[in-house]
PDB file of C-alpha atoms in Angstrom:
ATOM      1  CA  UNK A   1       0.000   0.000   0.000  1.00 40.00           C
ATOM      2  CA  UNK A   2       1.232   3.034  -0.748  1.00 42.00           C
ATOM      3  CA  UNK A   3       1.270   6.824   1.012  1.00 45.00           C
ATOM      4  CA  UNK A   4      -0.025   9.708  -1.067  1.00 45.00           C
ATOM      5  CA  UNK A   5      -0.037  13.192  -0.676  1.00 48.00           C
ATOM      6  CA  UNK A   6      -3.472  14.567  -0.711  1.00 47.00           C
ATOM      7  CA  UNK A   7      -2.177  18.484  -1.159  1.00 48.00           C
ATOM      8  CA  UNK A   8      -4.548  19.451  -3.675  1.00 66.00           C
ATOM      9  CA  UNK A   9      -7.326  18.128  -2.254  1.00 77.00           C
ATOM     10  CA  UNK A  10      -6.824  20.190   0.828  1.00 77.00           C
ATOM     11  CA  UNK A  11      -6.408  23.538  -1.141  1.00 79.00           C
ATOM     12  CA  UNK A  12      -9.855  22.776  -2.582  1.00 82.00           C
ATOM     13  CA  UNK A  13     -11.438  23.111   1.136  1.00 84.00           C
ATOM     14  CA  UNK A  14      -8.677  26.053   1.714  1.00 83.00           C
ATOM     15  CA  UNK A  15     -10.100  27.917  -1.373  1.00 84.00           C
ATOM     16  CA  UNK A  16     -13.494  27.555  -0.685  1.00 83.00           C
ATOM     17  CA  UNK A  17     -13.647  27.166   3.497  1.00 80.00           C
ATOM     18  CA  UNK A  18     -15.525  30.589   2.784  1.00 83.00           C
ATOM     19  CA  UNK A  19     -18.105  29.623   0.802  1.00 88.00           C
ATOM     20  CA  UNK A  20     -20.178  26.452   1.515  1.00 88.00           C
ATOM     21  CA  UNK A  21     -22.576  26.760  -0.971  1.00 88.00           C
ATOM     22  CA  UNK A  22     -19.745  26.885  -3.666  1.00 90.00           C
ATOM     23  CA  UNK A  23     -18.232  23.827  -1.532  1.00 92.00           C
ATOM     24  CA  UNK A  24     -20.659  21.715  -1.386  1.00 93.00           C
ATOM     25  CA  UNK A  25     -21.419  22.644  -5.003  1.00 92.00           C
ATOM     26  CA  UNK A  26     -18.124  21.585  -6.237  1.00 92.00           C
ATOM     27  CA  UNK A  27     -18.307  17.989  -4.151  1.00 94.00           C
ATOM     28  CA  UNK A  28     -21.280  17.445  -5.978  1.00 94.00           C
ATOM     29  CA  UNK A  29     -19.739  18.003  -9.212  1.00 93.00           C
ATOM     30  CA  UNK A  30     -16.513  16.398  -8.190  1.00 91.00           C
ATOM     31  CA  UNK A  31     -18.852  13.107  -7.280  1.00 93.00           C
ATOM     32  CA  UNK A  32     -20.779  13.028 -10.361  1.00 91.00           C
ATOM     33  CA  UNK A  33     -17.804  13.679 -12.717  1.00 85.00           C
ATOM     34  CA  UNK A  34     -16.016  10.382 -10.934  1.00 84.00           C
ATOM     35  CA  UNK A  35     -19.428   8.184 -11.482  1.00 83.00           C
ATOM     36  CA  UNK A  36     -19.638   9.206 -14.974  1.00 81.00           C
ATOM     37  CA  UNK A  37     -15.359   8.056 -15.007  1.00 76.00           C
ATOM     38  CA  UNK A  38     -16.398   4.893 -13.374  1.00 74.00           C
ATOM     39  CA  UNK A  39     -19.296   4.033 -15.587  1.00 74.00           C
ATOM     40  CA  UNK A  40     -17.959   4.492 -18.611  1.00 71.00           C
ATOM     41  CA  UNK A  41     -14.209   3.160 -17.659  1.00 68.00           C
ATOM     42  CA  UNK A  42     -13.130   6.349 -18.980  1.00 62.00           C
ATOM     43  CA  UNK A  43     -10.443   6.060 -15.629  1.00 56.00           C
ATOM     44  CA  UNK A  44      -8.638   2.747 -17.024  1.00 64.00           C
ATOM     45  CA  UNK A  45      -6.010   3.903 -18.578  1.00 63.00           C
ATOM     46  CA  UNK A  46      -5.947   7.552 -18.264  1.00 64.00           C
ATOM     47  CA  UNK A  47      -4.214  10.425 -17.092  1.00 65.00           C
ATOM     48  CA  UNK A  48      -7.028  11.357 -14.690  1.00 67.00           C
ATOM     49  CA  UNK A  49      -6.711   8.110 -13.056  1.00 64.00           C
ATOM     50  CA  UNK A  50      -4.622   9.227 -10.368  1.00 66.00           C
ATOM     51  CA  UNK A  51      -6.372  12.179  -9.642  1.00 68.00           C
ATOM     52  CA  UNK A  52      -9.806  10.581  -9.243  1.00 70.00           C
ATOM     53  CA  UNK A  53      -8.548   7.783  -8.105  1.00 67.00           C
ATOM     54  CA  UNK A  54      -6.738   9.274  -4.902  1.00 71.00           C
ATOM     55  CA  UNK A  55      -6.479  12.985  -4.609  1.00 76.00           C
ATOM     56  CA  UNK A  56     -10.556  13.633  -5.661  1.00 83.00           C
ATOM     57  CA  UNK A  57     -11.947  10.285  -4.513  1.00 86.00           C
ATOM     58  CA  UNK A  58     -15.405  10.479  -2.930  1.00 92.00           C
ATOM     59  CA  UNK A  59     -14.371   8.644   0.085  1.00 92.00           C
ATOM     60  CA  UNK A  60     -11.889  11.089   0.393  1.00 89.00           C
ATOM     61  CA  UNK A  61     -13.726  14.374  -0.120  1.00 92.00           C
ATOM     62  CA  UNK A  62     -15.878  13.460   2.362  1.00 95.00           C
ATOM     63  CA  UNK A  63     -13.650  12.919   4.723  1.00 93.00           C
ATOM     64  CA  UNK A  64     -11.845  15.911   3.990  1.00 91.00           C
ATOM     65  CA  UNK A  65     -15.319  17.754   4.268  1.00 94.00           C
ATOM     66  CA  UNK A  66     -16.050  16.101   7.621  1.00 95.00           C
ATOM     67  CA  UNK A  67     -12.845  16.447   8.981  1.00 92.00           C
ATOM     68  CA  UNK A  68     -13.344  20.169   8.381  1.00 91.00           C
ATOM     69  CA  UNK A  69     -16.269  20.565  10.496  1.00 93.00           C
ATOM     70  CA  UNK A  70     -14.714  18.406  13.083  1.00 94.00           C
ATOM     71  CA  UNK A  71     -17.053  15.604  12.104  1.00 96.00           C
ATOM     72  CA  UNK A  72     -19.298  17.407  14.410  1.00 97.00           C
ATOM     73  CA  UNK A  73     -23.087  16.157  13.682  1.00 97.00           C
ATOM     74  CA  UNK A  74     -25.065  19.536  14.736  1.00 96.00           C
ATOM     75  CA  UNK A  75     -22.493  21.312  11.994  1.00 95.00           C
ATOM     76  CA  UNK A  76     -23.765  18.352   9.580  1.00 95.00           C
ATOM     77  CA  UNK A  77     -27.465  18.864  10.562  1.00 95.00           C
ATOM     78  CA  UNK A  78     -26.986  22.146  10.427  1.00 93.00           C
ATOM     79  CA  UNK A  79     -25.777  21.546   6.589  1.00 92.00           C
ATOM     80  CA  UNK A  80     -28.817  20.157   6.065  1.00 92.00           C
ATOM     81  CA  UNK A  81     -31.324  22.302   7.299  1.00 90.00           C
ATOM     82  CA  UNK A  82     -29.572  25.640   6.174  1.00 83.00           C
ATOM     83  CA  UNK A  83     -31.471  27.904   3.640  1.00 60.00           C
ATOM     84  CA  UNK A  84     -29.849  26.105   0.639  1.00 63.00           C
ATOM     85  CA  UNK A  85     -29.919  22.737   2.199  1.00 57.00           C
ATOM     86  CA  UNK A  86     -31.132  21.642  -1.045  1.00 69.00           C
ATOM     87  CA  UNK A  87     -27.566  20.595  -2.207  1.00 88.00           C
ATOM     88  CA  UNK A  88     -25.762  19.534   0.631  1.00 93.00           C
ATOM     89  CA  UNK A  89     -28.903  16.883   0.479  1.00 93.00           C
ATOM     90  CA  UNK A  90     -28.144  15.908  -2.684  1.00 93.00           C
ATOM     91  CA  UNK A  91     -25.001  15.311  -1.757  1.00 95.00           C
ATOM     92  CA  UNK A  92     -25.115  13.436   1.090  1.00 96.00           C
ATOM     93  CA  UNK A  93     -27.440  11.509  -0.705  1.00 96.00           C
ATOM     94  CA  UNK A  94     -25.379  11.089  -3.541  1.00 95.00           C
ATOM     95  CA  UNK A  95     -22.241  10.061  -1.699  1.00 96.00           C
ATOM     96  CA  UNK A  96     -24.099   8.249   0.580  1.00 97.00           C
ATOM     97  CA  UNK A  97     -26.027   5.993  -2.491  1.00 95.00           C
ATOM     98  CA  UNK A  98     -22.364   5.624  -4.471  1.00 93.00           C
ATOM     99  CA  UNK A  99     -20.630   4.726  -1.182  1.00 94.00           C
ATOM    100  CA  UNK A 100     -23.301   1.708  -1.266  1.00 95.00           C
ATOM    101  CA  UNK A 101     -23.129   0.818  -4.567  1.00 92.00           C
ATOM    102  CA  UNK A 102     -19.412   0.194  -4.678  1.00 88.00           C
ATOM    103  CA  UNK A 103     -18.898  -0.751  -1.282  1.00 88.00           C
ATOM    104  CA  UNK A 104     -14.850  -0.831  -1.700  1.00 85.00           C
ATOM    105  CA  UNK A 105     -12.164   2.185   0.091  1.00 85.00           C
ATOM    106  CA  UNK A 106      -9.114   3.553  -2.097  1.00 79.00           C
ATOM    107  CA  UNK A 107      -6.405   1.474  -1.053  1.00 74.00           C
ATOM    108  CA  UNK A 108      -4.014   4.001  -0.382  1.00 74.00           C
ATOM    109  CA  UNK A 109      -3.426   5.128   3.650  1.00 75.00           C
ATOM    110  CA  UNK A 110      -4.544   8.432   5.220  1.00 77.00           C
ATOM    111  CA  UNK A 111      -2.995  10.184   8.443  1.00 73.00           C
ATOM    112  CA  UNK A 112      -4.824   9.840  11.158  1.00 68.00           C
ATOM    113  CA  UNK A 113      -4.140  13.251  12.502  1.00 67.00           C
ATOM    114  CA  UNK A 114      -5.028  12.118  16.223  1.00 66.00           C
ATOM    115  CA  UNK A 115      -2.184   9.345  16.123  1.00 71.00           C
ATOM    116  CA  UNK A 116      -0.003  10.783  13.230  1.00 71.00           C
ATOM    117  CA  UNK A 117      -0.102   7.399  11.929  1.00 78.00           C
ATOM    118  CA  UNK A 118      -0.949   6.333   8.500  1.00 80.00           C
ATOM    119  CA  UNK A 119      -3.819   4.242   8.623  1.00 84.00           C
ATOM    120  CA  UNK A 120      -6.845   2.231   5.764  1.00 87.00           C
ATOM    121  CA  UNK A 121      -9.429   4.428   4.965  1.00 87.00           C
ATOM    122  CA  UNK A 122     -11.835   1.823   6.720  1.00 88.00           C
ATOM    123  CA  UNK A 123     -10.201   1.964   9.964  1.00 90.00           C
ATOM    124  CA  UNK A 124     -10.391   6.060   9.405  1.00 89.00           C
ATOM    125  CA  UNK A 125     -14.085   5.732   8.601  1.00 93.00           C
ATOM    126  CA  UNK A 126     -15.097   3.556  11.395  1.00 92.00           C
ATOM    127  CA  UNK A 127     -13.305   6.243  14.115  1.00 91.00           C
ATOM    128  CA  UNK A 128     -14.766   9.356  12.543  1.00 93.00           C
ATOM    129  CA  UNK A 129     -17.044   9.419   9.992  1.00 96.00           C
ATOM    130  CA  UNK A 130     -19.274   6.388  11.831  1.00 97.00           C
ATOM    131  CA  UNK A 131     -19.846   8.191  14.904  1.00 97.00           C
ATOM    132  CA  UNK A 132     -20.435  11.794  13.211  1.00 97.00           C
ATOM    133  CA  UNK A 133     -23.624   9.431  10.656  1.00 98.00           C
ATOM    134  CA  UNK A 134     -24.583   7.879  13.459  1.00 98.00           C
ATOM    135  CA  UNK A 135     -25.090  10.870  15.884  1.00 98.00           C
ATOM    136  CA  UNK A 136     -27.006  12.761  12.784  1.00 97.00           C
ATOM    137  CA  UNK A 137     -29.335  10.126  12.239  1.00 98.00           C
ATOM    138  CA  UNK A 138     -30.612   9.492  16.085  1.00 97.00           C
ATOM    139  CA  UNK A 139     -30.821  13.508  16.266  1.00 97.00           C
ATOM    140  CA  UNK A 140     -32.643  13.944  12.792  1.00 96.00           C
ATOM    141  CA  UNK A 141     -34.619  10.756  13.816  1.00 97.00           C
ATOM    142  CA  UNK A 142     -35.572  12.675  16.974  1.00 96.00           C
ATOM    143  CA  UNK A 143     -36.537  15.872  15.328  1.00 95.00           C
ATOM    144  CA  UNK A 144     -38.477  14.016  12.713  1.00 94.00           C
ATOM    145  CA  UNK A 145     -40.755  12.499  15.865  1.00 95.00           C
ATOM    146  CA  UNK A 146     -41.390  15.887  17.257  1.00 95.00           C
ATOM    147  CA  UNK A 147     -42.354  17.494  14.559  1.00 92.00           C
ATOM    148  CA  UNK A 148     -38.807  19.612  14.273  1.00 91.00           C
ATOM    149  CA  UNK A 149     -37.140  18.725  10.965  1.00 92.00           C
ATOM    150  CA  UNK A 150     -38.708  21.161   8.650  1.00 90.00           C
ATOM    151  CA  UNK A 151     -38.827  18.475   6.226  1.00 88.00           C
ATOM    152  CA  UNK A 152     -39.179  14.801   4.953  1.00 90.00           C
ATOM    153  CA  UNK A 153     -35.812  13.268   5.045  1.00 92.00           C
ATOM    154  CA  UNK A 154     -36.784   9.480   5.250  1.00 94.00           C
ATOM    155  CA  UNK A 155     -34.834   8.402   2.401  1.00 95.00           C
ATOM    156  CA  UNK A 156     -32.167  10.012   3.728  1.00 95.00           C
ATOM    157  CA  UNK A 157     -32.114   8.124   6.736  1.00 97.00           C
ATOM    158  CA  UNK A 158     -32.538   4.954   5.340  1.00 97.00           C
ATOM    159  CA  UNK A 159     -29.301   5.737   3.113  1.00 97.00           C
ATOM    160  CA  UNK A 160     -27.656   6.261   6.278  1.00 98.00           C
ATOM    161  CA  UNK A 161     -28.522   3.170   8.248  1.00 98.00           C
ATOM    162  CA  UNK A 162     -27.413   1.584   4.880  1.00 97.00           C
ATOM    163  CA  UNK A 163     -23.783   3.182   5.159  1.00 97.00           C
ATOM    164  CA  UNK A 164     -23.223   2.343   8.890  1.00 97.00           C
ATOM    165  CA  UNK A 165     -24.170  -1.358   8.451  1.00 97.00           C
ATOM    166  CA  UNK A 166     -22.109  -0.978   5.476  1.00 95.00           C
ATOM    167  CA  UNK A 167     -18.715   0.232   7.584  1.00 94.00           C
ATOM    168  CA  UNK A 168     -19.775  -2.057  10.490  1.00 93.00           C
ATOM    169  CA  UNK A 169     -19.563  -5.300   8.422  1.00 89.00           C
TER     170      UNK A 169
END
């Protein structure tokens, strides 16, 4: 397994930490341009391989994007619920659905910046991103029974009880 450096996917969330709209606009893009790769095998034997392979992987955008809000869930929820929730929905969704469908990490290791250690992006996943899903659903399941979520995100939930069994098999 090799290390990688993940610079440029870092600047992305350095240019744009000021603008989440634009953010979350560009992971969507960045998500949908690497299905469309992956589908039609454009990656194979490309230059863009290595880029959407490693440095613009969804796995790792996500993570990236998590690990910028701390993976704190009320930042997430509060993603979701914001004025232009609309895309960080679709999203979420989206990642959350092409996670699913191909069920397999980049091989590569990431730094686990608590131990400074390099580590599989499934041991990374199950430390942070589980807990930061997990926490999101039971508080958006909560709202949803009082009345509080301002609106239906049951298919949403569903895609993330999906992911967690997913990472916890």
């Amino acid at each position: 397994e090799k290390e990688i450096d993940l610079i440029s996917s870092n600047y992305l969330f350095d240019i744009f930490d000021c603008n989440d709209d634009l953010l979350i606009e560009i992971l969507t893009s960045l998500l949908e341009i690497n299905l469309y790769f992956s589908k039609n095998r454009f990656l194979e034997n490309n230059q863009f391989k290595e880029l959407f392979t490693k440095e613009l992987h969804p796995h790792h955008l996500f993570f990236l994007f998590l690990q910028r809000i701390s993976f704190d869930h009320n930042t997430l929820i509060d993603f979701l619920v914001s004025t232009t929730s609309t895309n960080f929905v679709i999203y979420l969704n989206n990642y959350l659905k092409y996670s699913l469908s191909t069920k397999q990490f980049p091989e590569q290791l990431i730094e686990d910046n608590l131990s400074k250690k390099m580590i599989s992006y499934h041991k990374i996943f199950l430390n942070s991103v589980l807990p930061c899903i997990v926490h999101s659903r039971l508080i958006i399941e909560r709202s949803i029974k009082v009345g509080s979520f301002p609106f239906n995100v049951n298919f949403l939930i569903r895609q993330m009880e999906l992911f967690e069994e997913w990472l916890e098999s």
